[in-house]
Amino acid sequence: MAVVSEMHKEEHLGSSVFITDIVIGMSDGLTVPFALAAGLSGAVQSNTVVITAGIAEIVAGSIAMGLGGYLAGKTAQEHFQSELKREYNEVESLPDKEKEEVKLVFEQYGLSETLQDNIADELAKDKDKWVDFMMKFELGLEKPDANRARNSAATIGISYIIGGLIPLTAYFFTKTPFEGLIISTLLTVICLFLFGYFKSKITGQPPVKGAVKVTLIGVTAAAAAFLVAKLFNNLI
Amino acid sequence: MAVVSEMHKEEHLGSSVFITDIVIGMSDGLTVPFALAAGLSGAVQSNTVVITAGIAEIVAGSIAMGLGGYLAGKTAQEHFQSELKREYNEVESLPDKEKEEVKLVFEQYGLSETLQDNIADELAKDKDKWVDFMMKFELGLEKPDANRARNSAATIGISYIIGGLIPLTAYFFTKTPFEGLIISTLLTVICLFLFGYFKSKITGQPPVKGAVKVTLIGVTAAAAAFLVAKLFNNLI
């Protein structure tokens, strides 16, 4: 398993962090702008309004997703650094307490007291590795990669824009929102299925099932937005 | 640290998983519908269109977020179960290989070969705990809670709806999109700041800094959506 999972990781890191981000951003971008445009197309008479709203959503959504992701990444990094500093302090000033905590980790897996003591003593010989161990096994924190968080946020944001433009193109080349809706739905369902398929393949899920899920979310969101917008427009 | 972090966890689990979900859903709901409405208010003449688009976005966004979160939770659960089954099979059929993998985990922390052997041998005495160990320490997988994923998705989706309705109310009680924009911005900035503050407090970040970040994302998204929608409308 270690070998297999290492291979998975390497494969993942080598070929496809970038591609994963693109696919995630695009399949999300396809969903909400598509559903918003579908919703509006049942309630307004002008393709221009549908496109304007769609573009405003794409801008808003990509910034919320990109900037939000970037700032969340920075927060995670600050959190990691402050916990790291705290662990170093504790290992320096309260080594016995920290050793007890190492022992607690192994007590829950039924290891004998003697073995717990030996592990704690050996770990304590190298402070860096001791702190590494505490960060990962006690606190469950992995060192976040600052550059990757920033690049990911940018890639996801840009892919959201491209994904969001796909359902909107249909409203450019048709005369009424209703015609736009038909073409947009056909186009987007095909794209949602394809992106859902690749997304699942890349993240190691069954691809057809994953493709159906992604498509289902998009179609449900669009149908609900259409119905609610129509209802609201009939009421006022 | 174990004690502190356990307390954190308990505090977190006891009082506030539900509240965390509400705050996350609301602060996200405030952002995109607010920005979309702001964007449209610079490009259309009717409050009804702004509100219709806002409602369509809220429906689409809450379903994408809620249903998307629910299905992602189910996928994570299936993934955990299939990995669990695989680990049990491997522990049964290739115990020596699995012991080597236990040893690898501790080799990277500089533990001696003898100690690595002892740990692997003791762990191997209880298959359930051995598999638990492999799941967590080798694969980094925690058992996902099915009910919590479903409840979280529902809470976040509903809170997104409530959060999204806040910026829209301003367009109900004003006569022009421009008036609506002014009131909506005032109202939403206050709410973004408050929700950002609570969100950061609950997730253990510096609250004022977190509040500024959440507000900044919302305002940037709204300003960009406004400019791009206006530009697009002037071009066509």
GROMACS .gro file of C-alpha atoms in nm:
model
  472
    1MET     CA    1   0.000   0.000   0.000
    2ALA     CA    2   0.274   0.247   0.086
    3VAL     CA    3   0.431   0.191  -0.252
    4VAL     CA    4   0.100   0.212  -0.433
    5SER     CA    5  -0.004   0.522  -0.243
    6GLU     CA    6   0.335   0.684  -0.296
    7MET     CA    7   0.300   0.613  -0.666
    8HIS     CA    8  -0.046   0.761  -0.662
    9LYS     CA    9   0.086   1.067  -0.489
   10GLU     CA   10   0.372   1.109  -0.731
   11GLU     CA   11   0.153   1.052  -1.030
   12HIS     CA   12  -0.087   1.304  -0.883
   13LEU     CA   13   0.180   1.562  -0.807
   14GLY     CA   14   0.375   1.510  -1.126
   15SER     CA   15   0.111   1.523  -1.393
   16SER     CA   16  -0.202   1.661  -1.254
   17VAL     CA   17  -0.226   1.913  -0.970
   18PHE     CA   18  -0.258   2.176  -1.239
   19ILE     CA   19  -0.503   1.968  -1.442
   20THR     CA   20  -0.704   1.880  -1.129
   21ASP     CA   21  -0.739   2.251  -1.048
   22ILE     CA   22  -0.851   2.325  -1.404
   23VAL     CA   23  -1.111   2.050  -1.399
   24ILE     CA   24  -1.242   2.147  -1.054
   25GLY     CA   25  -1.269   2.515  -1.148
   26MET     CA   26  -1.434   2.439  -1.482
   27SER     CA   27  -1.691   2.192  -1.354
   28ASP     CA   28  -1.786   2.438  -1.076
   29GLY     CA   29  -1.789   2.725  -1.324
   30LEU     CA   30  -2.021   2.530  -1.551
   31THR     CA   31  -2.272   2.472  -1.270
   32VAL     CA   32  -2.374   2.804  -1.113
   33PRO     CA   33  -2.353   3.042  -1.414
   34PHE     CA   34  -2.540   2.780  -1.620
   35ALA     CA   35  -2.813   2.751  -1.357
   36LEU     CA   36  -2.836   3.127  -1.309
   37ALA     CA   37  -2.872   3.186  -1.684
   38ALA     CA   38  -3.130   2.906  -1.706
   39GLY     CA   39  -3.322   3.060  -1.416
   40LEU     CA   40  -3.325   3.405  -1.570
   41SER     CA   41  -3.420   3.275  -1.916
   42GLY     CA   42  -3.761   3.176  -1.777
   43ALA     CA   43  -3.815   3.522  -1.627
   44VAL     CA   44  -3.673   3.789  -1.860
   45GLN     CA   45  -3.722   3.864  -2.230
   46SER     CA   46  -3.373   3.977  -2.328
   47ASN     CA   47  -3.063   3.770  -2.395
   48THR     CA   48  -2.853   4.075  -2.302
   49VAL     CA   49  -2.985   4.067  -1.946
   50VAL     CA   50  -2.913   3.694  -1.918
   51ILE     CA   51  -2.557   3.743  -2.047
   52THR     CA   52  -2.495   4.048  -1.825
   53ALA     CA   53  -2.611   3.860  -1.517
   54GLY     CA   54  -2.405   3.557  -1.620
   55ILE     CA   55  -2.092   3.768  -1.662
   56ALA     CA   56  -2.148   3.943  -1.327
   57GLU     CA   57  -2.185   3.601  -1.163
   58ILE     CA   58  -1.870   3.468  -1.326
   59VAL     CA   59  -1.669   3.768  -1.207
   60ALA     CA   60  -1.816   3.749  -0.855
   61GLY     CA   61  -1.782   3.370  -0.830
   62SER     CA   62  -1.428   3.351  -0.965
   63ILE     CA   63  -1.309   3.623  -0.725
   64ALA     CA   64  -1.489   3.467  -0.428
   65MET     CA   65  -1.339   3.129  -0.518
   66GLY     CA   66  -0.992   3.246  -0.620
   67LEU     CA   67  -0.933   3.520  -0.361
   68GLY     CA   68  -1.118   3.317  -0.097
   69GLY     CA   69  -0.902   3.013  -0.170
   70TYR     CA   70  -0.586   3.219  -0.165
   71LEU     CA   71  -0.665   3.383   0.169
   72ALA     CA   72  -0.776   3.050   0.319
   73GLY     CA   73  -0.441   2.905   0.209
   74LYS     CA   74  -0.255   3.189   0.378
   75THR     CA   75  -0.458   3.139   0.697
   76ALA     CA   76  -0.377   2.766   0.697
   77GLN     CA   77  -0.009   2.852   0.661
   78GLU     CA   78  -0.014   3.100   0.949
   79HIS     CA   79  -0.195   2.844   1.162
   80PHE     CA   80   0.068   2.581   1.080
   81GLN     CA   81   0.355   2.818   1.165
   82SER     CA   82   0.205   2.921   1.498
   83GLU     CA   83   0.137   2.559   1.598
   84LEU     CA   84   0.491   2.464   1.491
   85LYS     CA   85   0.637   2.738   1.711
   86ARG     CA   86   0.419   2.625   2.000
   87GLU     CA   87   0.531   2.262   1.962
   88TYR     CA   88   0.899   2.366   1.959
   89ASN     CA   89   0.841   2.568   2.276
   90GLU     CA   90   0.666   2.281   2.447
   91VAL     CA   91   0.931   2.028   2.347
   92GLU     CA   92   1.192   2.265   2.496
   93SER     CA   93   1.013   2.363   2.815
   94LEU     CA   94   0.789   2.065   2.897
   95PRO     CA   95   0.965   1.759   2.748
   96ASP     CA   96   0.806   1.516   2.996
   97LYS     CA   97   0.455   1.633   2.913
   98GLU     CA   98   0.530   1.600   2.542
   99LYS     CA   99   0.663   1.248   2.597
  100GLU     CA  100   0.339   1.159   2.773
  101GLU     CA  101   0.154   1.283   2.467
  102VAL     CA  102   0.363   1.064   2.237
  103LYS     CA  103   0.275   0.770   2.460
  104LEU     CA  104  -0.095   0.857   2.444
  105VAL     CA  105  -0.086   0.835   2.064
  106PHE     CA  106   0.033   0.475   2.086
  107GLU     CA  107  -0.174   0.375   2.387
  108GLN     CA  108  -0.488   0.395   2.173
  109TYR     CA  109  -0.340   0.135   1.936
  110GLY     CA  110  -0.282  -0.106   2.225
  111LEU     CA  111   0.098  -0.089   2.235
  112SER     CA  112   0.259  -0.193   2.565
  113GLU     CA  113   0.375   0.066   2.818
  114THR     CA  114   0.741  -0.042   2.770
  115LEU     CA  115   0.719   0.010   2.396
  116GLN     CA  116   0.545   0.348   2.444
  117ASP     CA  117   0.836   0.455   2.668
  118ASN     CA  118   1.096   0.340   2.418
  119ILE     CA  119   0.929   0.524   2.132
  120ALA     CA  120   0.902   0.846   2.334
  121ASP     CA  121   1.268   0.823   2.442
  122GLU     CA  122   1.401   0.758   2.093
  123LEU     CA  123   1.187   1.032   1.935
  124ALA     CA  124   1.312   1.279   2.195
  125LYS     CA  125   1.670   1.240   2.069
  126ASP     CA  126   1.603   1.452   1.759
  127LYS     CA  127   1.396   1.761   1.831
  128ASP     CA  128   1.312   1.838   1.469
  129LYS     CA  129   1.179   1.490   1.404
  130TRP     CA  130   0.999   1.492   1.738
  131VAL     CA  131   0.819   1.814   1.648
  132ASP     CA  132   0.748   1.678   1.297
  133PHE     CA  133   0.593   1.374   1.459
  134MET     CA  134   0.376   1.579   1.696
  135MET     CA  135   0.258   1.807   1.417
  136LYS     CA  136   0.147   1.518   1.201
  137PHE     CA  137   0.038   1.246   1.444
  138GLU     CA  138  -0.096   1.446   1.732
  139LEU     CA  139  -0.234   1.754   1.559
  140GLY     CA  140  -0.293   1.604   1.214
  141LEU     CA  141  -0.133   1.904   1.042
  142GLU     CA  142   0.062   1.879   0.715
  143LYS     CA  143   0.293   2.160   0.609
  144PRO     CA  144   0.094   2.371   0.360
  145ASP     CA  145   0.272   2.472   0.040
  146ALA     CA  146   0.241   2.851  -0.002
  147ASN     CA  147   0.315   2.866  -0.374
  148ARG     CA  148   0.085   2.583  -0.454
  149ALA     CA  149  -0.205   2.745  -0.266
  150ARG     CA  150  -0.155   3.066  -0.462
  151ASN     CA  151  -0.118   2.890  -0.797
  152SER     CA  152  -0.416   2.667  -0.724
  153ALA     CA  153  -0.635   2.964  -0.639
  154ALA     CA  154  -0.539   3.138  -0.963
  155THR     CA  155  -0.588   2.827  -1.176
  156ILE     CA  156  -0.925   2.746  -1.019
  157GLY     CA  157  -1.042   3.108  -1.054
  158ILE     CA  158  -0.944   3.128  -1.422
  159SER     CA  159  -1.094   2.787  -1.498
  160TYR     CA  160  -1.416   2.898  -1.330
  161ILE     CA  161  -1.430   3.192  -1.573
  162ILE     CA  162  -1.373   2.967  -1.877
  163GLY     CA  163  -1.621   2.707  -1.749
  164GLY     CA  164  -1.879   2.978  -1.680
  165LEU     CA  165  -1.848   3.126  -2.029
  166ILE     CA  166  -1.944   2.796  -2.196
  167PRO     CA  167  -2.316   2.800  -2.099
  168LEU     CA  168  -2.334   3.174  -2.175
  169THR     CA  169  -2.212   3.144  -2.535
  170ALA     CA  170  -2.551   2.992  -2.625
  171TYR     CA  171  -2.723   3.322  -2.539
  172PHE     CA  172  -2.490   3.515  -2.770
  173PHE     CA  173  -2.591   3.322  -3.081
  174THR     CA  174  -2.965   3.284  -3.023
  175LYS     CA  175  -3.251   3.533  -3.047
  176THR     CA  176  -3.459   3.459  -2.737
  177PRO     CA  177  -3.372   3.343  -2.386
  178PHE     CA  178  -3.579   3.028  -2.451
  179GLU     CA  179  -3.370   2.930  -2.755
  180GLY     CA  180  -3.059   3.015  -2.556
  181LEU     CA  181  -3.174   2.789  -2.274
  182ILE     CA  182  -3.218   2.488  -2.503
  183ILE     CA  183  -2.873   2.521  -2.664
  184SER     CA  184  -2.709   2.615  -2.334
  185THR     CA  185  -2.855   2.309  -2.161
  186LEU     CA  186  -2.741   2.069  -2.435
  187LEU     CA  187  -2.393   2.219  -2.442
  188THR     CA  188  -2.353   2.233  -2.065
  189VAL     CA  189  -2.485   1.883  -1.994
  190ILE     CA  190  -2.226   1.742  -2.237
  191CYS     CA  191  -1.949   1.950  -2.075
  192LEU     CA  192  -2.059   1.870  -1.717
  193PHE     CA  193  -2.055   1.500  -1.802
  194LEU     CA  194  -1.708   1.520  -1.960
  195PHE     CA  195  -1.560   1.731  -1.677
  196GLY     CA  196  -1.728   1.516  -1.414
  197TYR     CA  197  -1.574   1.214  -1.584
  198PHE     CA  198  -1.221   1.360  -1.585
  199LYS     CA  199  -1.260   1.503  -1.235
  200SER     CA  200  -1.349   1.158  -1.102
  201LYS     CA  201  -1.072   0.986  -1.298
  202ILE     CA  202  -0.814   1.232  -1.163
  203THR     CA  203  -0.936   1.209  -0.803
  204GLY     CA  204  -0.956   0.829  -0.824
  205GLN     CA  205  -1.336   0.788  -0.813
  206PRO     CA  206  -1.546   0.567  -1.046
  207PRO     CA  207  -1.563   0.800  -1.349
  208VAL     CA  208  -1.912   0.733  -1.490
  209LYS     CA  209  -2.075   0.755  -1.148
  210GLY     CA  210  -1.883   1.077  -1.081
  211ALA     CA  211  -1.984   1.219  -1.419
  212VAL     CA  212  -2.351   1.146  -1.343
  213LYS     CA  213  -2.321   1.317  -1.003
  214VAL     CA  214  -2.165   1.636  -1.144
  215THR     CA  215  -2.425   1.649  -1.423
  216LEU     CA  216  -2.707   1.588  -1.174
  217ILE     CA  217  -2.596   1.877  -0.951
  218GLY     CA  218  -2.587   2.115  -1.250
  219VAL     CA  219  -2.922   2.008  -1.392
  220THR     CA  220  -3.096   2.013  -1.052
  221ALA     CA  221  -2.959   2.359  -0.975
  222ALA     CA  222  -3.069   2.488  -1.318
  223ALA     CA  223  -3.418   2.336  -1.295
  224ALA     CA  224  -3.473   2.474  -0.945
  225ALA     CA  225  -3.343   2.820  -1.041
  226PHE     CA  226  -3.571   2.820  -1.347
  227LEU     CA  227  -3.880   2.724  -1.144
  228VAL     CA  228  -3.818   2.966  -0.857
  229ALA     CA  229  -3.736   3.260  -1.086
  230LYS     CA  230  -4.050   3.192  -1.295
  231LEU     CA  231  -4.264   3.163  -0.983
  232PHE     CA  232  -4.124   3.487  -0.840
  233ASN     CA  233  -4.185   3.667  -1.170
  234ASN     CA  234  -4.544   3.546  -1.185
  235LEU     CA  235  -4.607   3.658  -0.828
  236ILE     CA  236  -4.496   4.021  -0.866
  237MET     CA  237  -0.097   2.017   2.350
  238ALA     CA  238  -0.300   1.698   2.340
  239VAL     CA  239  -0.515   1.825   2.621
  240VAL     CA  240  -0.550   2.170   2.473
  241SER     CA  241  -0.623   2.030   2.130
  242GLU     CA  242  -0.870   1.777   2.271
  243MET     CA  243  -1.044   2.060   2.453
  244HIS     CA  244  -1.052   2.258   2.132
  245LYS     CA  245  -1.199   1.963   1.951
  246GLU     CA  246  -1.462   1.900   2.215
  247GLU     CA  247  -1.553   2.263   2.239
  248HIS     CA  248  -1.574   2.266   1.863
  249LEU     CA  249  -1.782   1.951   1.841
  250GLY     CA  250  -2.003   2.025   2.139
  251SER     CA  251  -2.115   2.377   2.083
  252SER     CA  252  -2.047   2.471   1.734
  253VAL     CA  253  -2.038   2.232   1.438
  254PHE     CA  254  -2.391   2.351   1.368
  255ILE     CA  255  -2.302   2.715   1.429
  256THR     CA  256  -1.984   2.686   1.222
  257ASP     CA  257  -2.188   2.553   0.930
  258ILE     CA  258  -2.438   2.838   0.965
  259VAL     CA  259  -2.167   3.102   0.972
  260ILE     CA  260  -1.979   2.948   0.677
  261GLY     CA  261  -2.295   2.920   0.468
  262MET     CA  262  -2.408   3.272   0.555
  263SER     CA  263  -2.079   3.446   0.492
  264ASP     CA  264  -2.051   3.267   0.155
  265GLY     CA  265  -2.416   3.344   0.078
  266LEU     CA  266  -2.357   3.710   0.151
  267THR     CA  267  -2.065   3.728  -0.093
  268VAL     CA  268  -2.176   3.607  -0.438
  269PRO     CA  269  -2.544   3.714  -0.445
  270PHE     CA  270  -2.436   4.054  -0.308
  271ALA     CA  271  -2.172   4.091  -0.578
  272LEU     CA  272  -2.406   3.969  -0.852
  273ALA     CA  273  -2.678   4.215  -0.750
  274ALA     CA  274  -2.420   4.495  -0.728
  275GLY     CA  275  -2.292   4.405  -1.073
  276LEU     CA  276  -2.638   4.404  -1.228
  277SER     CA  277  -2.741   4.727  -1.057
  278GLY     CA  278  -2.488   4.913  -1.272
  279ALA     CA  279  -2.623   4.758  -1.591
  280VAL     CA  280  -3.002   4.725  -1.567
  281GLN     CA  281  -3.281   4.973  -1.486
  282SER     CA  282  -3.522   4.752  -1.292
  283ASN     CA  283  -3.500   4.632  -0.932
  284THR     CA  284  -3.717   4.335  -1.032
  285VAL     CA  285  -3.446   4.207  -1.266
  286VAL     CA  286  -3.182   4.245  -0.995
  287ILE     CA  287  -3.397   4.057  -0.745
  288THR     CA  288  -3.492   3.783  -0.993
  289ALA     CA  289  -3.127   3.727  -1.082
  290GLY     CA  290  -3.033   3.732  -0.715
  291ILE     CA  291  -3.297   3.473  -0.630
  292ALA     CA  292  -3.192   3.252  -0.922
  293GLU     CA  293  -2.831   3.273  -0.801
  294ILE     CA  294  -2.927   3.189  -0.443
  295VAL     CA  295  -3.122   2.883  -0.557
  296ALA     CA  296  -2.844   2.771  -0.792
  297GLY     CA  297  -2.565   2.840  -0.541
  298SER     CA  298  -2.734   2.677  -0.243
  299ILE     CA  299  -2.809   2.361  -0.444
  300ALA     CA  300  -2.458   2.346  -0.589
  301MET     CA  301  -2.314   2.394  -0.242
  302GLY     CA  302  -2.560   2.176  -0.049
  303LEU     CA  303  -2.608   1.890  -0.297
  304GLY     CA  304  -2.243   1.915  -0.403
  305GLY     CA  305  -2.129   1.894  -0.041
  306TYR     CA  306  -2.361   1.603   0.031
  307LEU     CA  307  -2.244   1.401  -0.271
  308ALA     CA  308  -1.878   1.482  -0.197
  309GLY     CA  309  -1.935   1.353   0.157
  310LYS     CA  310  -2.083   1.030   0.023
  311THR     CA  311  -1.789   0.988  -0.214
  312ALA     CA  312  -1.543   1.037   0.073
  313GLN     CA  313  -1.729   0.772   0.270
  314GLU     CA  314  -1.722   0.521  -0.016
  315HIS     CA  315  -1.353   0.590  -0.064
  316PHE     CA  316  -1.288   0.528   0.307
  317GLN     CA  317  -1.483   0.200   0.303
  318SER     CA  318  -1.304   0.068  -0.005
  319GLU     CA  319  -0.961   0.157   0.138
  320LEU     CA  320  -1.060  -0.004   0.469
  321LYS     CA  321  -1.155  -0.325   0.292
  322ARG     CA  322  -0.829  -0.320   0.098
  323GLU     CA  323  -0.625  -0.272   0.417
  324TYR     CA  324  -0.803  -0.565   0.586
  325ASN     CA  325  -0.730  -0.781   0.282
  326GLU     CA  326  -0.365  -0.682   0.281
  327VAL     CA  327  -0.322  -0.739   0.652
  328GLU     CA  328  -0.470  -1.087   0.602
  329SER     CA  329  -0.288  -1.188   0.286
  330LEU     CA  330   0.041  -0.996   0.298
  331PRO     CA  331   0.116  -0.939   0.669
  332ASP     CA  332   0.492  -0.915   0.615
  333LYS     CA  333   0.455  -0.645   0.352
  334GLU     CA  334   0.220  -0.450   0.582
  335LYS     CA  335   0.471  -0.482   0.867
  336GLU     CA  336   0.738  -0.335   0.641
  337GLU     CA  337   0.504  -0.042   0.579
  338VAL     CA  338   0.457   0.015   0.952
  339LYS     CA  339   0.835   0.020   0.986
  340LEU     CA  340   0.865   0.272   0.700
  341VAL     CA  341   0.636   0.512   0.885
  342PHE     CA  342   0.874   0.517   1.182
  343GLU     CA  343   1.196   0.503   0.982
  344GLN     CA  344   1.134   0.858   0.863
  345TYR     CA  345   1.127   0.977   1.226
  346GLY     CA  346   1.468   0.819   1.288
  347LEU     CA  347   1.356   0.535   1.518
  348SER     CA  348   1.597   0.239   1.541
  349GLU     CA  349   1.542  -0.078   1.340
  350THR     CA  350   1.485  -0.278   1.661
  351LEU     CA  351   1.214  -0.041   1.778
  352GLN     CA  352   1.052  -0.043   1.433
  353ASP     CA  353   1.037  -0.424   1.451
  354ASN     CA  354   0.886  -0.419   1.800
  355ILE     CA  355   0.617  -0.170   1.703
  356ALA     CA  356   0.523  -0.370   1.392
  357ASP     CA  357   0.507  -0.695   1.592
  358GLU     CA  358   0.293  -0.551   1.871
  359LEU     CA  359   0.056  -0.375   1.630
  360ALA     CA  360   0.010  -0.699   1.437
  361LYS     CA  361  -0.142  -0.865   1.745
  362ASP     CA  362  -0.473  -0.683   1.704
  363LYS     CA  363  -0.590  -0.669   1.343
  364ASP     CA  364  -0.853  -0.400   1.398
  365LYS     CA  365  -0.609  -0.164   1.563
  366TRP     CA  366  -0.345  -0.246   1.303
  367VAL     CA  367  -0.584  -0.152   1.022
  368ASP     CA  368  -0.691   0.161   1.216
  369PHE     CA  369  -0.328   0.259   1.239
  370MET     CA  370  -0.263   0.202   0.869
  371MET     CA  371  -0.572   0.401   0.770
  372LYS     CA  372  -0.473   0.699   0.976
  373PHE     CA  373  -0.095   0.705   0.975
  374GLU     CA  374  -0.014   0.557   0.637
  375LEU     CA  375  -0.306   0.677   0.428
  376GLY     CA  376  -0.402   0.982   0.634
  377LEU     CA  377  -0.773   0.890   0.622
  378GLU     CA  378  -1.017   0.964   0.906
  379LYS     CA  379  -1.351   0.785   0.921
  380PRO     CA  380  -1.607   1.026   0.771
  381ASP     CA  381  -1.932   1.072   0.960
  382ALA     CA  382  -2.221   1.012   0.718
  383ASN     CA  383  -2.490   1.192   0.918
  384ARG     CA  384  -2.273   1.490   0.986
  385ALA     CA  385  -2.190   1.530   0.617
  386ARG     CA  386  -2.560   1.526   0.531
  387ASN     CA  387  -2.659   1.764   0.811
  388SER     CA  388  -2.368   1.995   0.732
  389ALA     CA  389  -2.467   2.012   0.366
  390ALA     CA  390  -2.827   2.099   0.458
  391THR     CA  391  -2.725   2.359   0.718
  392ILE     CA  392  -2.474   2.524   0.484
  393GLY     CA  393  -2.724   2.526   0.196
  394ILE     CA  394  -3.002   2.684   0.406
  395SER     CA  395  -2.764   2.938   0.559
  396TYR     CA  396  -2.647   3.030   0.210
  397ILE     CA  397  -3.009   3.110   0.121
  398ILE     CA  398  -3.057   3.326   0.431
  399GLY     CA  399  -2.720   3.499   0.382
  400GLY     CA  400  -2.799   3.561   0.016
  401LEU     CA  401  -3.138   3.718   0.091
  402ILE     CA  402  -2.981   3.987   0.313
  403PRO     CA  403  -2.820   4.192   0.031
  404LEU     CA  404  -3.132   4.143  -0.186
  405THR     CA  405  -3.376   4.294   0.069
  406ALA     CA  406  -3.230   4.636  -0.012
  407TYR     CA  407  -3.364   4.610  -0.368
  408PHE     CA  408  -3.715   4.533  -0.240
  409PHE     CA  409  -3.747   4.857  -0.049
  410THR     CA  410  -3.580   5.099  -0.288
  411LYS     CA  411  -3.696   5.245  -0.618
  412THR     CA  412  -3.387   5.222  -0.840
  413PRO     CA  413  -3.103   4.972  -0.865
  414PHE     CA  414  -2.862   5.253  -0.769
  415GLU     CA  415  -3.044   5.323  -0.440
  416GLY     CA  416  -3.063   4.951  -0.382
  417LEU     CA  417  -2.689   4.919  -0.436
  418ILE     CA  418  -2.607   5.183  -0.173
  419ILE     CA  419  -2.828   5.029   0.097
  420SER     CA  420  -2.728   4.674  -0.001
  421THR     CA  421  -2.359   4.759   0.025
  422LEU     CA  422  -2.393   4.920   0.369
  423LEU     CA  423  -2.601   4.631   0.499
  424THR     CA  424  -2.380   4.361   0.351
  425VAL     CA  425  -2.049   4.511   0.459
  426ILE     CA  426  -2.173   4.518   0.819
  427CYS     CA  427  -2.294   4.158   0.793
  428LEU     CA  428  -1.978   4.034   0.618
  429PHE     CA  429  -1.768   4.190   0.891
  430LEU     CA  430  -1.979   4.037   1.169
  431PHE     CA  431  -1.992   3.692   1.008
  432GLY     CA  432  -1.622   3.706   0.921
  433TYR     CA  433  -1.555   3.790   1.286
  434PHE     CA  434  -1.758   3.497   1.419
  435LYS     CA  435  -1.628   3.261   1.150
  436SER     CA  436  -1.270   3.339   1.253
  437LYS     CA  437  -1.347   3.314   1.624
  438ILE     CA  438  -1.510   2.974   1.576
  439THR     CA  439  -1.233   2.839   1.354
  440GLY     CA  440  -0.965   2.975   1.590
  441GLN     CA  441  -0.824   3.254   1.370
  442PRO     CA  442  -0.756   3.616   1.477
  443PRO     CA  443  -1.112   3.755   1.451
  444VAL     CA  444  -1.058   4.112   1.331
  445LYS     CA  445  -0.808   4.005   1.065
  446GLY     CA  446  -1.051   3.733   0.955
  447ALA     CA  447  -1.341   3.979   0.947
  448VAL     CA  448  -1.139   4.215   0.726
  449LYS     CA  449  -1.052   3.928   0.490
  450VAL     CA  450  -1.413   3.813   0.449
  451THR     CA  451  -1.531   4.174   0.396
  452LEU     CA  452  -1.250   4.236   0.147
  453ILE     CA  453  -1.345   3.932  -0.062
  454GLY     CA  454  -1.709   4.045  -0.078
  455VAL     CA  455  -1.632   4.406  -0.162
  456THR     CA  456  -1.370   4.315  -0.424
  457ALA     CA  457  -1.607   4.067  -0.589
  458ALA     CA  458  -1.888   4.327  -0.592
  459ALA     CA  459  -1.669   4.606  -0.729
  460ALA     CA  460  -1.529   4.382  -1.004
  461ALA     CA  461  -1.874   4.251  -1.098
  462PHE     CA  462  -2.007   4.609  -1.111
  463LEU     CA  463  -1.723   4.729  -1.338
  464VAL     CA  464  -1.730   4.433  -1.574
  465ALA     CA  465  -2.111   4.433  -1.609
  466LYS     CA  466  -2.108   4.811  -1.677
  467LEU     CA  467  -1.830   4.773  -1.931
  468PHE     CA  468  -2.009   4.488  -2.107
  469ASN     CA  469  -2.333   4.689  -2.119
  470ASN     CA  470  -2.158   4.993  -2.264
  471LEU     CA  471  -1.992   4.777  -2.531
  472ILE     CA  472  -2.306   4.615  -2.670
   0.00000   0.00000   0.00000
